[in-house]
PDB file of C-alpha atoms (C1' of nucleotides) in Angstrom:
ATOM      1  CA  UNK G   1       0.000   0.000   0.000  1.00 94.00           C
ATOM      2  CA  UNK G   2       1.315   3.412  -0.937  1.00 97.00           C
ATOM      3  CA  UNK G   3       2.686   5.428   2.005  1.00 97.00           C
ATOM      4  CA  UNK G   4       1.813   8.972   2.833  1.00 96.00           C
ATOM      5  CA  UNK G   5       5.130  10.165   1.442  1.00 96.00           C
ATOM      6  CA  UNK G   6       4.043   9.014  -2.005  1.00 97.00           C
ATOM      7  CA  UNK G   7       1.319  11.649  -2.042  1.00 97.00           C
ATOM      8  CA  UNK G   8       3.425  14.350  -0.458  1.00 95.00           C
ATOM      9  CA  UNK G   9       4.792  15.615  -3.754  1.00 96.00           C
ATOM     10  CA  UNK G  10       3.848  17.696  -6.752  1.00 96.00           C
ATOM     11  CA  UNK G  11       0.425  16.568  -8.039  1.00 96.00           C
ATOM     12  CA  UNK G  12       1.625  16.184 -11.625  1.00 96.00           C
ATOM     13  CA  UNK G  13       4.263  13.691 -10.459  1.00 97.00           C
ATOM     14  CA  UNK G  14       1.848  11.799  -8.245  1.00 97.00           C
ATOM     15  CA  UNK G  15      -0.752  11.738 -11.011  1.00 97.00           C
ATOM     16  CA  UNK G  16       1.727  10.124 -13.373  1.00 97.00           C
ATOM     17  CA  UNK G  17       3.250   7.661 -10.952  1.00 97.00           C
ATOM     18  CA  UNK G  18      -0.072   6.409  -9.664  1.00 97.00           C
ATOM     19  CA  UNK G  19      -1.045   5.201 -13.142  1.00 97.00           C
ATOM     20  CA  UNK G  20      -1.017   1.409 -13.189  1.00 97.00           C
ATOM     21  CA  UNK G  21      -1.500   1.203  -9.410  1.00 97.00           C
ATOM     22  CA  UNK G  22      -4.513  -0.545  -7.912  1.00 97.00           C
ATOM     23  CA  UNK G  23      -7.337   1.298  -6.210  1.00 98.00           C
ATOM     24  CA  UNK G  24      -8.803  -0.910  -3.490  1.00 97.00           C
ATOM     25  CA  UNK G  25     -12.017  -0.591  -1.516  1.00 97.00           C
ATOM     26  CA  UNK G  26     -12.242  -3.013   1.320  1.00 96.00           C
ATOM     27  CA  UNK G  27     -14.798  -2.926   4.089  1.00 93.00           C
ATOM     28  CA  UNK G  28     -17.838  -5.136   3.821  1.00 91.00           C
ATOM     29  CA  UNK G  29     -16.924  -5.750   0.204  1.00 95.00           C
ATOM     30  CA  UNK G  30     -13.770  -6.070  -1.867  1.00 97.00           C
ATOM     31  CA  UNK G  31     -13.406  -4.038  -5.020  1.00 97.00           C
ATOM     32  CA  UNK G  32     -10.258  -3.468  -7.060  1.00 97.00           C
ATOM     33  CA  UNK G  33      -9.396  -1.578 -10.200  1.00 97.00           C
ATOM     34  CA  UNK G  34      -6.299  -0.390 -11.993  1.00 97.00           C
ATOM     35  CA  UNK G  35      -5.912   3.356 -12.226  1.00 97.00           C
ATOM     36  CA  UNK G  36      -5.623   4.291 -15.897  1.00 97.00           C
ATOM     37  CA  UNK G  37      -6.426   8.002 -16.013  1.00 97.00           C
ATOM     38  CA  UNK G  38      -5.774  10.952 -13.680  1.00 97.00           C
ATOM     39  CA  UNK G  39      -5.668  14.727 -13.571  1.00 96.00           C
ATOM     40  CA  UNK G  40      -3.593  17.050 -11.390  1.00 96.00           C
ATOM     41  CA  UNK G  41      -4.940  20.177  -9.691  1.00 95.00           C
ATOM     42  CA  UNK G  42      -2.993  22.903  -7.957  1.00 94.00           C
ATOM     43  CA  UNK G  43      -4.076  25.366  -5.322  1.00 91.00           C
ATOM     44  CA  UNK G  44      -4.712  29.071  -5.502  1.00 89.00           C
ATOM     45  CA  UNK G  45      -2.685  29.433  -8.687  1.00 89.00           C
ATOM     46  CA  UNK G  46      -5.021  27.072 -10.512  1.00 92.00           C
ATOM     47  CA  UNK G  47      -8.269  28.621 -11.799  1.00 90.00           C
ATOM     48  CA  UNK G  48      -9.962  25.209 -11.789  1.00 92.00           C
ATOM     49  CA  UNK G  49      -8.939  24.276  -8.269  1.00 92.00           C
ATOM     50  CA  UNK G  50     -11.468  23.678  -5.542  1.00 91.00           C
ATOM     51  CA  UNK G  51      -9.078  25.409  -3.156  1.00 90.00           C
ATOM     52  CA  UNK G  52     -10.229  28.696  -4.625  1.00 88.00           C
ATOM     53  CA  UNK G  53     -13.819  27.801  -3.909  1.00 86.00           C
ATOM     54  CA  UNK G  54     -13.088  27.413  -0.258  1.00 81.00           C
ATOM     55  CA  UNK G  55     -12.707  23.662   0.005  1.00 86.00           C
ATOM     56  CA  UNK G  56     -11.053  23.572   3.414  1.00 90.00           C
ATOM     57  CA  UNK G  57     -10.214  19.953   3.142  1.00 91.00           C
ATOM     58  CA  UNK G  58      -7.605  20.706   0.526  1.00 92.00           C
ATOM     59  CA  UNK G  59      -5.424  22.081   3.279  1.00 91.00           C
ATOM     60  CA  UNK G  60      -5.320  18.754   5.055  1.00 92.00           C
ATOM     61  CA  UNK G  61      -2.307  16.503   4.783  1.00 93.00           C
ATOM     62  CA  UNK G  62      -1.313  14.537   1.704  1.00 95.00           C
ATOM     63  CA  UNK G  63      -3.125  11.265   1.277  1.00 96.00           C
ATOM     64  CA  UNK G  64      -6.500  12.594   2.421  1.00 96.00           C
ATOM     65  CA  UNK G  65      -9.515  11.603   0.329  1.00 97.00           C
ATOM     66  CA  UNK G  66     -11.346  14.593  -1.101  1.00 96.00           C
ATOM     67  CA  UNK G  67     -14.774  13.869  -2.531  1.00 96.00           C
ATOM     68  CA  UNK G  68     -17.193  16.380  -3.952  1.00 94.00           C
ATOM     69  CA  UNK G  69     -20.235  16.564  -6.147  1.00 94.00           C
ATOM     70  CA  UNK G  70     -20.374  17.900  -9.680  1.00 95.00           C
ATOM     71  CA  UNK G  71     -23.434  17.641 -11.919  1.00 94.00           C
ATOM     72  CA  UNK G  72     -24.856  14.941  -9.761  1.00 95.00           C
ATOM     73  CA  UNK G  73     -21.692  12.858  -9.638  1.00 96.00           C
ATOM     74  CA  UNK G  74     -19.267  12.251  -6.830  1.00 97.00           C
ATOM     75  CA  UNK G  75     -15.656  12.722  -7.879  1.00 97.00           C
ATOM     76  CA  UNK G  76     -12.811  11.060  -6.016  1.00 97.00           C
ATOM     77  CA  UNK G  77      -9.619  13.018  -5.381  1.00 97.00           C
ATOM     78  CA  UNK G  78      -6.528  12.521  -3.288  1.00 97.00           C
ATOM     79  CA  UNK G  79      -4.787  15.450  -1.642  1.00 96.00           C
ATOM     80  CA  UNK G  80      -1.155  16.007  -2.604  1.00 96.00           C
ATOM     81  CA  UNK G  81       1.226  18.783  -1.737  1.00 90.00           C
ATOM     82  CA  UNK G  82       3.696  20.984  -3.485  1.00 78.00           C
ATOM     83  CA  UNK G  83       5.577  23.779  -1.809  1.00 76.00           C
ATOM     84  CA  UNK G  84       3.017  24.075   0.934  1.00 80.00           C
ATOM     85  CA  UNK G  85       0.258  24.764  -1.549  1.00 87.00           C
ATOM     86  CA  UNK G  86      -2.871  22.630  -1.367  1.00 89.00           C
ATOM     87  CA  UNK G  87      -3.207  20.448  -4.425  1.00 94.00           C
ATOM     88  CA  UNK G  88      -4.564  17.113  -5.456  1.00 95.00           C
ATOM     89  CA  UNK G  89      -5.201  14.533  -8.098  1.00 97.00           C
ATOM     90  CA  UNK G  90      -8.503  13.442  -9.558  1.00 97.00           C
ATOM     91  CA  UNK G  91      -8.961   9.784 -10.388  1.00 97.00           C
ATOM     92  CA  UNK G  92     -10.703   9.891 -13.757  1.00 97.00           C
ATOM     93  CA  UNK G  93     -10.863   6.246 -14.785  1.00 97.00           C
ATOM     94  CA  UNK G  94      -9.968   2.755 -13.661  1.00 97.00           C
ATOM     95  CA  UNK G  95      -9.996  -0.729 -15.145  1.00 97.00           C
ATOM     96  CA  UNK G  96     -12.175  -3.138 -13.115  1.00 97.00           C
ATOM     97  CA  UNK G  97     -10.362  -6.118 -11.612  1.00 97.00           C
ATOM     98  CA  UNK G  98     -12.310  -7.462  -8.653  1.00 97.00           C
ATOM     99  CA  UNK G  99     -15.950  -7.197  -7.674  1.00 97.00           C
ATOM    100  CA  UNK G 100     -17.094  -6.675 -11.242  1.00 96.00           C
ATOM    101  CA  UNK G 101     -20.516  -8.148 -10.605  1.00 96.00           C
ATOM    102  CA  UNK G 102     -21.171  -5.698  -7.816  1.00 96.00           C
ATOM    103  CA  UNK G 103     -20.021  -2.823 -10.015  1.00 96.00           C
ATOM    104  CA  UNK G 104     -22.418  -3.915 -12.750  1.00 95.00           C
ATOM    105  CA  UNK G 105     -25.231  -4.033 -10.258  1.00 95.00           C
ATOM    106  CA  UNK G 106     -24.504  -0.551  -8.969  1.00 95.00           C
ATOM    107  CA  UNK G 107     -24.135   0.899 -12.453  1.00 95.00           C
ATOM    108  CA  UNK G 108     -27.092  -1.080 -13.819  1.00 93.00           C
ATOM    109  CA  UNK G 109     -25.280  -1.987 -17.002  1.00 93.00           C
ATOM    110  CA  UNK G 110     -23.311  -4.984 -18.189  1.00 91.00           C
ATOM    111  CA  UNK G 111     -20.645  -3.765 -20.574  1.00 92.00           C
ATOM    112  CA  UNK G 112     -17.369  -3.836 -18.704  1.00 94.00           C
ATOM    113  CA  UNK G 113     -15.864  -1.035 -20.772  1.00 94.00           C
ATOM    114  CA  UNK G 114     -18.563   1.319 -19.598  1.00 95.00           C
ATOM    115  CA  UNK G 115     -18.344   0.479 -15.919  1.00 96.00           C
ATOM    116  CA  UNK G 116     -15.634   2.775 -14.617  1.00 97.00           C
ATOM    117  CA  UNK G 117     -14.415   4.823 -17.575  1.00 96.00           C
ATOM    118  CA  UNK G 118     -15.188   8.207 -16.039  1.00 96.00           C
ATOM    119  CA  UNK G 119     -14.778   9.992 -12.703  1.00 97.00           C
ATOM    120  CA  UNK G 120     -18.458   9.897 -11.791  1.00 97.00           C
ATOM    121  CA  UNK G 121     -18.872   6.352 -13.026  1.00 97.00           C
ATOM    122  CA  UNK G 122     -16.124   4.817 -10.960  1.00 97.00           C
ATOM    123  CA  UNK G 123     -17.355   6.364  -7.728  1.00 97.00           C
ATOM    124  CA  UNK G 124     -20.809   4.946  -8.377  1.00 97.00           C
ATOM    125  CA  UNK G 125     -19.387   1.522  -9.225  1.00 97.00           C
ATOM    126  CA  UNK G 126     -17.291   1.576  -6.035  1.00 97.00           C
ATOM    127  CA  UNK G 127     -20.047   3.005  -3.905  1.00 97.00           C
ATOM    128  CA  UNK G 128     -17.926   6.018  -2.989  1.00 97.00           C
ATOM    129  CA  UNK G 129     -19.705   9.118  -1.754  1.00 95.00           C
ATOM    130  CA  UNK G 130     -19.493  11.930   0.770  1.00 94.00           C
ATOM    131  CA  UNK G 131     -19.165   9.482   3.659  1.00 95.00           C
ATOM    132  CA  UNK G 132     -15.601   8.795   2.622  1.00 96.00           C
ATOM    133  CA  UNK G 133     -14.649  12.441   2.395  1.00 96.00           C
ATOM    134  CA  UNK G 134     -11.649  13.197   4.583  1.00 95.00           C
ATOM    135  CA  UNK G 135     -10.415   9.683   5.272  1.00 96.00           C
ATOM    136  CA  UNK G 136      -6.681   9.074   5.288  1.00 96.00           C
ATOM    137  CA  UNK G 137      -6.032   6.537   2.595  1.00 97.00           C
ATOM    138  CA  UNK G 138      -2.454   5.883   3.726  1.00 97.00           C
ATOM    139  CA  UNK G 139      -3.593   4.523   7.077  1.00 96.00           C
ATOM    140  CA  UNK G 140      -3.809   0.840   7.797  1.00 93.00           C
ATOM    141  CA  UNK G 141      -7.445  -0.212   7.959  1.00 93.00           C
ATOM    142  CA  UNK G 142      -8.518   2.549   5.667  1.00 96.00           C
ATOM    143  CA  UNK G 143     -11.540   1.284   3.691  1.00 97.00           C
ATOM    144  CA  UNK G 144     -10.031   2.819   0.575  1.00 97.00           C
ATOM    145  CA  UNK G 145      -6.382   2.702  -0.373  1.00 97.00           C
ATOM    146  CA  UNK G 146      -4.012   2.354  -3.297  1.00 97.00           C
ATOM    147  CA  UNK G 147      -1.394  -0.317  -3.744  1.00 96.00           C
ATOM    148  CA  UNK G 148       1.318  -0.890  -6.258  1.00 95.00           C
ATOM    149  CA  UNK G 149       0.208  -2.805  -9.322  1.00 90.00           C
ATOM    150  CA  UNK G 150       2.092  -5.309 -11.361  1.00 87.00           C
ATOM    151  CA  UNK G 151       4.907  -3.698 -13.190  1.00 82.00           C
ATOM    152  CA  UNK G 152       3.683  -3.134 -16.674  1.00 82.00           C
ATOM    153  CA  UNK G 153       5.177  -1.415 -19.615  1.00 89.00           C
ATOM    154  CA  UNK G 154       2.994   1.373 -20.828  1.00 95.00           C
ATOM    155  CA  UNK G 155       3.319   4.783 -22.315  1.00 96.00           C
ATOM    156  CA  UNK G 156       1.831   7.789 -20.584  1.00 96.00           C
ATOM    157  CA  UNK G 157      -0.110  10.251 -22.698  1.00 96.00           C
ATOM    158  CA  UNK G 158      -0.322  13.882 -21.557  1.00 96.00           C
ATOM    159  CA  UNK G 159      -3.303  16.029 -22.446  1.00 94.00           C
ATOM    160  CA  UNK G 160      -5.118  19.108 -21.248  1.00 93.00           C
ATOM    161  CA  UNK G 161      -7.704  18.604 -18.561  1.00 94.00           C
ATOM    162  CA  UNK G 162     -11.275  17.780 -19.471  1.00 93.00           C
ATOM    163  CA  UNK G 163     -14.279  19.883 -18.742  1.00 90.00           C
ATOM    164  CA  UNK G 164     -12.543  22.688 -16.836  1.00 91.00           C
ATOM    165  CA  UNK G 165     -13.720  26.168 -17.613  1.00 85.00           C
ATOM    166  CA  UNK G 166     -10.337  27.801 -17.460  1.00 86.00           C
ATOM    167  CA  UNK G 167      -7.360  25.520 -17.717  1.00 90.00           C
ATOM    168  CA  UNK G 168      -3.702  26.138 -17.020  1.00 93.00           C
ATOM    169  CA  UNK G 169      -1.458  26.340 -20.087  1.00 93.00           C
ATOM    170  CA  UNK G 170       0.170  23.013 -19.300  1.00 94.00           C
ATOM    171  CA  UNK G 171      -1.125  19.475 -19.765  1.00 95.00           C
ATOM    172  CA  UNK G 172      -2.256  18.056 -16.432  1.00 96.00           C
ATOM    173  CA  UNK G 173      -4.227  15.031 -17.553  1.00 96.00           C
ATOM    174  CA  UNK G 174      -2.450  11.704 -17.827  1.00 97.00           C
ATOM    175  CA  UNK G 175      -3.538   8.323 -19.035  1.00 96.00           C
ATOM    176  CA  UNK G 176      -2.234   4.961 -20.124  1.00 96.00           C
ATOM    177  CA  UNK G 177      -1.872   4.855 -23.859  1.00 95.00           C
ATOM    178  CA  UNK G 178      -4.227   2.456 -25.603  1.00 94.00           C
ATOM    179  CA  UNK G 179      -6.204   1.475 -22.496  1.00 95.00           C
ATOM    180  CA  UNK G 180      -9.862   0.840 -23.233  1.00 94.00           C
ATOM    181  CA  UNK G 181     -11.073   2.287 -19.972  1.00 96.00           C
ATOM    182  CA  UNK G 182      -9.798   5.808 -20.477  1.00 96.00           C
ATOM    183  CA  UNK G 183     -12.781   8.164 -20.453  1.00 94.00           C
ATOM    184  CA  UNK G 184     -11.918  10.023 -23.631  1.00 86.00           C
ATOM    185  CA  UNK G 185      -9.128  10.134 -26.149  1.00 80.00           C
TER     186      UNK G 185
ATOM    187  C1'  DA U   1     -33.890  31.343  -4.142  1.00 73.02           C
ATOM    188  C1'  DG U   2     -30.904  30.618  -7.861  1.00 73.02           C
ATOM    189  C1'  DG U   3     -26.937  29.341 -10.291  1.00 73.02           C
ATOM    190  C1'  DA U   4     -22.669  26.885 -10.882  1.00 73.02           C
ATOM    191  C1'  DA U   5     -19.997  22.670 -10.926  1.00 73.02           C
ATOM    192  C1'  DG U   6     -13.417  18.879 -12.875  1.00 73.02           C
ATOM    193  C1'  DA U   7     -20.198  14.778 -15.829  1.00 73.02           C
ATOM    194  C1'  DT U   8     -23.419  11.349 -17.792  1.00 73.02           C
ATOM    195  C1'  DC U   9     -27.334   9.606 -20.212  1.00 73.02           C
ATOM    196  C1'  DT U  10     -30.353   9.504 -23.993  1.00 73.02           C
ATOM    197  C1'  DA U  11     -31.886  10.260 -28.390  1.00 73.02           C
ATOM    198  C1'  DC U  12     -31.115  11.426 -32.344  1.00 73.02           C
ATOM    199  C1'  DT U  13     -28.207  12.816 -37.100  1.00 73.02           C
TER     200       DT U  13
ATOM    201  C1'  DG L   1     -20.362  10.554 -32.818  1.00 73.02           C
ATOM    202  C1'  DT L   2     -22.594  14.632 -31.177  1.00 73.02           C
ATOM    203  C1'  DA L   3     -26.112  17.801 -28.985  1.00 73.02           C
ATOM    204  C1'  DG L   4     -29.104  18.721 -25.377  1.00 73.02           C
ATOM    205  C1'  DA L   5     -31.405  17.586 -21.173  1.00 73.02           C
ATOM    206  C1'  DT L   6     -30.701  16.360 -16.572  1.00 73.02           C
ATOM    207  C1'  DC L   7     -28.248  14.680 -12.785  1.00 73.02           C
ATOM    208  C1'  DT L   8     -27.390  16.760  -6.937  1.00 73.02           C
ATOM    209  C1'  DT L   9     -25.042  19.429  -3.671  1.00 73.02           C
ATOM    210  C1'  DC L  10     -22.880  23.562  -2.273  1.00 73.02           C
ATOM    211  C1'  DC L  11     -22.032  28.507  -2.367  1.00 73.02           C
ATOM    212  C1'  DT L  12     -23.531  33.341  -2.762  1.00 73.02           C
ATOM    213  C1'  DA L  13     -27.101  36.831  -2.747  1.00 73.02           C
TER     214       DA L  13
END
DNA sequence: AGGAAGATCTACT
DNA sequence: GTAGATCTTCCTA
């Protein structure tokens, strides 16, 4: 399982290095998925950042889960840190590994490719909502955490972020090239 | 009270 | 594949 120090770095670095790792939810159920797409968000210097909208939780320590609602969807973020500025990464898409039947049930569909290929979709499939806001995912016994995946060779594609009104002039969206579960090319 | 928000679903061309 | 409606909570007036 990834230690707190992993998250305590620049969000763009964390966003890239977490690709290929496994997102795990384990409490009364066991769900796993490989992280295939992420985005990085900075603090006050980032026009798209929730920090500017007064999300206090962004000032908590690295490795804190940050969950909020957009257009009727819960989005799952992890707090990171760079130079004392609040920042974070958004998990945009994962590839289902374990608990696929439960994910299908929650999403009410059966095509695997459509199960978790978007930030709002994966939270629904995993049953993640506001209740998990603020948990420390680096702690033992955390119901949600990330662990290292199998080493795989893949190329990382860099793109501009999706959906943000005003983006920064640098690419902050990262995904695994050729993966079917990426939300958008 | 009303609008905005880092999205998704559906119903078409 | 794309456009438009609609999703739900939070923030500001």
